[in-house]
Amino acid sequence: MDGSTFQVKTEVNVLGLNLQKQLIFSRSKFCPHVFKFDGEKLSKIINLYSWNPKGLCYTNTGDLLVSMRSEDGAKVVRYVETSENNFTETRVIQNDQHGDPLFSKGIDMLFLAENGNEDICVADHAGEKVLVFNSTGYLRFIYKGNVTNTSENRSFRPNQIATDVNFQILISDFYKNTVHVIDQHSSLICYINHKCSGGLSIDLDHNLLVGDYSSGEIKVIKYLEN
């Protein structure tokens, strides 16, 4: 699939690439399946049954992380591929140590990314927070947008999320046209004032890519110092 153009004739909701650069995606907001497209064949690899996928990403070790919602709440599940198109659930992140839900209820997306230190970073849009877990599912911290009572606009609506070479976490704030940059310990480093209503990613040259949902434009932003 390197350098080629291909088309999957279906509505794609969330997507990612595995270590073999095969496309992994879900089809719509209410489809409970995760699919793989290898450039020729489309395969159903996971059935979530009553759950709907709301975000997914591959880890550096080749595990698949899927965030999902249902009437019962929300959770993040780690899967290990044991054989061709056979995935085994190995860890579930859903409740805290007291049994209370970690994530908000609703139908909003739960985009997620793995940091270079193997932390799992989840943007809970409806919950107005970003939750960061270590690789075992232990909650390290919650970031709520550096919001204070004196802020002119107290709301924080995290949407897309990405991580960079410095283990920094980049979060698009949907209603403020701002990207928050925080370090791996939750401290705010800076804001990047740019509209990001679409995708958010880091390219191979460590530049920030931001998408505009309305115009379809993708901007490349150099934000790291040499």
mmCIF file of C-alpha atoms in Angstrom:
data_model
loop_
_atom_site.group_PDB
_atom_site.id
_atom_site.type_symbol
_atom_site.label_atom_id
_atom_site.label_comp_id
_atom_site.label_asym_id
_atom_site.label_seq_id
_atom_site.Cartn_x
_atom_site.Cartn_y
_atom_site.Cartn_z
ATOM 1 C CA MET A 1 0.000 0.000 0.000
ATOM 2 C CA ASP A 2 3.041 2.317 0.107
ATOM 3 C CA GLY A 3 2.613 5.256 -2.258
ATOM 4 C CA SER A 4 -0.600 3.850 -3.735
ATOM 5 C CA THR A 5 -4.145 5.139 -3.936
ATOM 6 C CA PHE A 6 -6.972 2.854 -2.896
ATOM 7 C CA GLN A 7 -10.654 3.084 -2.046
ATOM 8 C CA VAL A 8 -12.719 1.240 0.516
ATOM 9 C CA LYS A 9 -16.347 1.654 -0.539
ATOM 10 C CA THR A 10 -17.828 2.182 2.909
ATOM 11 C CA GLU A 11 -18.354 4.925 5.479
ATOM 12 C CA VAL A 12 -15.197 5.061 7.598
ATOM 13 C CA ASN A 13 -15.611 6.234 11.182
ATOM 14 C CA VAL A 14 -12.178 5.835 12.821
ATOM 15 C CA LEU A 15 -9.063 4.310 11.327
ATOM 16 C CA GLY A 16 -5.402 3.508 11.855
ATOM 17 C CA LEU A 17 -2.512 1.460 10.484
ATOM 18 C CA ASN A 18 -1.015 -1.686 11.989
ATOM 19 C CA LEU A 19 2.701 -2.519 11.922
ATOM 20 C CA GLN A 20 2.297 -4.056 8.454
ATOM 21 C CA LYS A 21 0.714 -0.753 7.257
ATOM 22 C CA GLN A 22 -2.642 -2.426 6.761
ATOM 23 C CA LEU A 23 -5.714 -0.248 7.290
ATOM 24 C CA ILE A 24 -7.746 -0.914 10.451
ATOM 25 C CA PHE A 25 -11.084 0.897 10.751
ATOM 26 C CA SER A 26 -14.711 0.935 11.863
ATOM 27 C CA ARG A 27 -17.480 1.612 9.377
ATOM 28 C CA SER A 28 -20.026 3.906 11.048
ATOM 29 C CA LYS A 29 -21.014 5.325 14.399
ATOM 30 C CA PHE A 30 -23.347 2.416 15.158
ATOM 31 C CA CYS A 31 -21.538 -0.559 13.604
ATOM 32 C CA PRO A 32 -20.063 -2.903 16.266
ATOM 33 C CA HIS A 33 -17.291 -4.321 14.063
ATOM 34 C CA VAL A 34 -13.634 -3.506 13.455
ATOM 35 C CA PHE A 35 -12.278 -4.268 9.974
ATOM 36 C CA LYS A 36 -8.903 -4.756 8.290
ATOM 37 C CA PHE A 37 -8.104 -3.881 4.682
ATOM 38 C CA ASP A 38 -4.768 -5.189 3.363
ATOM 39 C CA GLY A 39 -4.987 -3.474 -0.030
ATOM 40 C CA GLU A 40 -6.906 -6.326 -1.603
ATOM 41 C CA LYS A 41 -9.161 -8.050 0.915
ATOM 42 C CA LEU A 42 -11.551 -6.611 3.505
ATOM 43 C CA SER A 43 -11.816 -8.688 6.704
ATOM 44 C CA LYS A 44 -13.885 -8.390 9.874
ATOM 45 C CA ILE A 45 -11.421 -8.835 12.750
ATOM 46 C CA ILE A 46 -13.376 -7.934 15.920
ATOM 47 C CA ASN A 47 -17.060 -8.051 16.837
ATOM 48 C CA LEU A 48 -17.829 -5.731 19.756
ATOM 49 C CA TYR A 49 -21.479 -6.918 19.911
ATOM 50 C CA SER A 50 -23.428 -4.269 21.888
ATOM 51 C CA TRP A 51 -20.494 -1.826 21.876
ATOM 52 C CA ASN A 52 -19.646 0.751 19.186
ATOM 53 C CA PRO A 53 -16.001 1.653 18.426
ATOM 54 C CA LYS A 54 -15.219 5.320 19.077
ATOM 55 C CA GLY A 55 -11.443 5.378 18.588
ATOM 56 C CA LEU A 56 -8.579 3.011 17.843
ATOM 57 C CA CYS A 57 -4.822 2.931 17.536
ATOM 58 C CA TYR A 58 -1.972 0.449 17.359
ATOM 59 C CA THR A 59 0.730 0.431 20.017
ATOM 60 C CA ASN A 60 4.450 0.230 19.311
ATOM 61 C CA THR A 61 4.345 -3.437 20.341
ATOM 62 C CA GLY A 62 1.584 -4.257 17.849
ATOM 63 C CA ASP A 63 -1.366 -4.414 20.255
ATOM 64 C CA LEU A 64 -4.667 -2.840 19.188
ATOM 65 C CA LEU A 65 -6.381 -0.324 21.487
ATOM 66 C CA VAL A 66 -10.094 0.263 20.904
ATOM 67 C CA SER A 67 -12.255 2.777 22.760
ATOM 68 C CA MET A 68 -15.977 2.033 22.684
ATOM 69 C CA ARG A 69 -19.371 3.096 23.986
ATOM 70 C CA SER A 70 -22.713 1.437 24.676
ATOM 71 C CA GLU A 71 -25.762 1.994 26.847
ATOM 72 C CA ASP A 72 -23.645 0.572 29.681
ATOM 73 C CA GLY A 73 -21.021 3.324 29.444
ATOM 74 C CA ALA A 74 -17.573 3.479 27.867
ATOM 75 C CA LYS A 75 -14.286 1.611 28.027
ATOM 76 C CA VAL A 76 -10.909 1.096 26.383
ATOM 77 C CA VAL A 77 -9.858 -2.466 25.525
ATOM 78 C CA ARG A 78 -6.425 -3.781 24.583
ATOM 79 C CA TYR A 79 -6.335 -6.634 22.055
ATOM 80 C CA VAL A 80 -3.451 -8.893 21.078
ATOM 81 C CA GLU A 81 -3.447 -10.546 17.655
ATOM 82 C CA THR A 82 -2.828 -14.233 18.346
ATOM 83 C CA SER A 83 -3.203 -15.398 14.747
ATOM 84 C CA GLU A 84 -4.467 -14.133 11.394
ATOM 85 C CA ASN A 85 -7.605 -12.076 12.137
ATOM 86 C CA ASN A 86 -7.858 -13.581 15.639
ATOM 87 C CA PHE A 87 -7.707 -11.011 18.432
ATOM 88 C CA THR A 88 -7.750 -11.723 22.166
ATOM 89 C CA GLU A 89 -8.890 -9.172 24.758
ATOM 90 C CA THR A 90 -6.126 -8.751 27.338
ATOM 91 C CA ARG A 91 -7.031 -5.637 29.336
ATOM 92 C CA VAL A 92 -10.090 -3.464 29.966
ATOM 93 C CA ILE A 93 -10.012 0.128 31.250
ATOM 94 C CA GLN A 94 -13.501 1.116 32.391
ATOM 95 C CA ASN A 95 -13.852 1.861 36.123
ATOM 96 C CA ASP A 96 -11.650 3.344 38.824
ATOM 97 C CA GLN A 97 -10.540 1.559 41.994
ATOM 98 C CA HIS A 98 -13.893 2.345 43.608
ATOM 99 C CA GLY A 99 -15.874 0.895 40.712
ATOM 100 C CA ASP A 100 -16.981 4.281 39.393
ATOM 101 C CA PRO A 101 -16.934 4.947 35.614
ATOM 102 C CA LEU A 102 -13.800 6.648 34.319
ATOM 103 C CA PHE A 103 -15.397 7.932 31.118
ATOM 104 C CA SER A 104 -18.510 9.951 30.368
ATOM 105 C CA LYS A 105 -21.704 8.468 28.973
ATOM 106 C CA GLY A 106 -23.099 9.358 25.553
ATOM 107 C CA ILE A 107 -22.330 8.775 21.887
ATOM 108 C CA ASP A 108 -19.358 11.135 21.435
ATOM 109 C CA MET A 109 -16.026 9.955 20.101
ATOM 110 C CA LEU A 110 -13.247 8.755 22.414
ATOM 111 C CA PHE A 111 -10.141 9.346 20.334
ATOM 112 C CA LEU A 112 -6.980 7.847 21.773
ATOM 113 C CA ALA A 113 -3.236 7.619 21.168
ATOM 114 C CA GLU A 114 -0.263 5.819 22.672
ATOM 115 C CA ASN A 115 2.602 7.972 23.887
ATOM 116 C CA GLY A 116 6.263 7.039 23.436
ATOM 117 C CA ASN A 117 6.431 6.046 27.114
ATOM 118 C CA GLU A 118 3.568 3.540 26.461
ATOM 119 C CA ASP A 119 0.962 5.722 28.176
ATOM 120 C CA ILE A 120 -2.591 5.461 26.795
ATOM 121 C CA CYS A 121 -4.070 8.935 26.220
ATOM 122 C CA VAL A 122 -7.854 9.234 25.816
ATOM 123 C CA ALA A 123 -9.724 12.413 24.828
ATOM 124 C CA ASP A 124 -13.165 12.288 26.478
ATOM 125 C CA HIS A 125 -15.037 15.000 24.550
ATOM 126 C CA ALA A 126 -18.313 14.831 26.488
ATOM 127 C CA GLY A 127 -16.488 14.487 29.802
ATOM 128 C CA GLU A 128 -14.378 17.605 29.093
ATOM 129 C CA LYS A 129 -11.154 15.857 30.085
ATOM 130 C CA VAL A 130 -8.182 13.867 28.850
ATOM 131 C CA LEU A 131 -7.318 10.727 30.811
ATOM 132 C CA VAL A 132 -3.804 9.280 30.711
ATOM 133 C CA PHE A 133 -3.111 5.687 31.801
ATOM 134 C CA ASN A 134 0.080 3.667 31.929
ATOM 135 C CA SER A 135 0.371 0.480 29.879
ATOM 136 C CA THR A 136 -1.235 -1.617 32.646
ATOM 137 C CA GLY A 137 -4.335 0.615 32.771
ATOM 138 C CA TYR A 138 -3.410 2.552 35.937
ATOM 139 C CA LEU A 139 -4.725 6.139 35.801
ATOM 140 C CA ARG A 140 -1.741 8.487 35.925
ATOM 141 C CA PHE A 141 -3.546 11.806 35.622
ATOM 142 C CA ILE A 142 -6.555 13.693 34.262
ATOM 143 C CA TYR A 143 -6.089 16.916 32.292
ATOM 144 C CA LYS A 144 -9.055 19.307 32.237
ATOM 145 C CA GLY A 145 -7.702 21.998 29.965
ATOM 146 C CA ASN A 146 -5.790 24.128 32.455
ATOM 147 C CA VAL A 147 -9.153 25.735 33.226
ATOM 148 C CA THR A 148 -9.533 28.044 36.240
ATOM 149 C CA ASN A 149 -12.514 29.842 37.717
ATOM 150 C CA THR A 150 -11.187 33.125 36.348
ATOM 151 C CA SER A 151 -10.973 31.870 32.769
ATOM 152 C CA GLU A 152 -13.097 33.777 30.278
ATOM 153 C CA ASN A 153 -14.250 30.493 28.777
ATOM 154 C CA ARG A 154 -14.161 27.665 31.276
ATOM 155 C CA SER A 155 -15.269 24.865 28.958
ATOM 156 C CA PHE A 156 -12.763 22.365 27.551
ATOM 157 C CA ARG A 157 -13.867 20.086 24.741
ATOM 158 C CA PRO A 158 -10.996 17.768 23.772
ATOM 159 C CA ASN A 159 -11.461 16.129 20.403
ATOM 160 C CA GLN A 160 -8.512 14.765 18.421
ATOM 161 C CA ILE A 161 -5.328 13.717 20.218
ATOM 162 C CA ALA A 162 -1.748 12.928 19.180
ATOM 163 C CA THR A 163 1.691 12.465 20.746
ATOM 164 C CA ASP A 164 5.147 13.488 19.574
ATOM 165 C CA VAL A 165 8.798 12.502 19.759
ATOM 166 C CA ASN A 166 9.232 14.344 23.092
ATOM 167 C CA PHE A 167 6.388 12.376 24.743
ATOM 168 C CA GLN A 168 4.261 15.510 24.590
ATOM 169 C CA ILE A 169 0.483 15.156 24.216
ATOM 170 C CA LEU A 170 -1.313 17.406 21.732
ATOM 171 C CA ILE A 171 -5.063 17.906 22.158
ATOM 172 C CA SER A 172 -7.418 19.844 19.903
ATOM 173 C CA ASP A 173 -9.902 21.973 21.845
ATOM 174 C CA PHE A 174 -12.971 21.778 19.606
ATOM 175 C CA TYR A 175 -14.677 25.056 20.505
ATOM 176 C CA LYS A 176 -11.642 27.281 21.091
ATOM 177 C CA ASN A 177 -9.697 26.712 17.855
ATOM 178 C CA THR A 178 -6.701 25.815 20.000
ATOM 179 C CA VAL A 179 -4.328 22.874 20.361
ATOM 180 C CA HIS A 180 -3.112 22.241 23.918
ATOM 181 C CA VAL A 181 0.419 20.883 24.264
ATOM 182 C CA ILE A 182 1.129 19.194 27.599
ATOM 183 C CA ASP A 183 4.050 17.111 28.799
ATOM 184 C CA GLN A 184 3.914 13.472 29.902
ATOM 185 C CA HIS A 185 3.228 14.583 33.500
ATOM 186 C CA SER A 186 0.183 16.802 32.682
ATOM 187 C CA SER A 187 1.901 20.225 32.791
ATOM 188 C CA LEU A 188 0.784 22.694 30.116
ATOM 189 C CA ILE A 189 3.654 23.662 27.798
ATOM 190 C CA CYS A 190 1.869 25.969 25.356
ATOM 191 C CA TYR A 191 -1.157 26.611 23.194
ATOM 192 C CA ILE A 192 -1.068 26.460 19.413
ATOM 193 C CA ASN A 193 -3.774 28.863 18.270
ATOM 194 C CA HIS A 194 -5.129 27.228 15.151
ATOM 195 C CA LYS A 195 -8.525 25.891 14.126
ATOM 196 C CA CYS A 196 -8.620 22.103 14.239
ATOM 197 C CA SER A 197 -12.127 20.818 13.564
ATOM 198 C CA GLY A 198 -10.849 17.767 11.672
ATOM 199 C CA GLY A 199 -7.928 15.393 12.117
ATOM 200 C CA LEU A 200 -4.778 15.917 14.182
ATOM 201 C CA SER A 201 -1.499 14.085 13.596
ATOM 202 C CA ILE A 202 2.287 14.305 13.659
ATOM 203 C CA ASP A 203 4.216 13.659 10.438
ATOM 204 C CA LEU A 204 7.602 11.962 9.997
ATOM 205 C CA ASP A 205 9.371 15.341 10.170
ATOM 206 C CA HIS A 206 7.752 16.022 13.569
ATOM 207 C CA ASN A 207 5.417 18.704 12.220
ATOM 208 C CA LEU A 208 1.835 19.072 13.388
ATOM 209 C CA LEU A 209 -0.897 18.313 10.841
ATOM 210 C CA VAL A 210 -4.302 19.866 11.531
ATOM 211 C CA GLY A 211 -7.468 19.406 9.497
ATOM 212 C CA ASP A 212 -10.396 21.741 8.898
ATOM 213 C CA TYR A 213 -13.683 19.824 8.659
ATOM 214 C CA SER A 214 -15.526 22.575 6.748
ATOM 215 C CA SER A 215 -12.936 23.431 4.095
ATOM 216 C CA GLY A 216 -11.165 20.073 3.879
ATOM 217 C CA GLU A 217 -7.808 21.836 4.217
ATOM 218 C CA ILE A 218 -4.851 20.295 6.054
ATOM 219 C CA LYS A 219 -2.252 22.666 7.471
ATOM 220 C CA VAL A 220 1.325 21.751 8.357
ATOM 221 C CA ILE A 221 2.597 23.561 11.449
ATOM 222 C CA LYS A 222 6.203 23.507 12.646
ATOM 223 C CA TYR A 223 5.993 23.830 16.411
ATOM 224 C CA LEU A 224 9.083 22.076 17.812
ATOM 225 C CA GLU A 225 12.320 23.989 18.299
ATOM 226 C CA ASN A 226 15.395 22.594 16.567
#
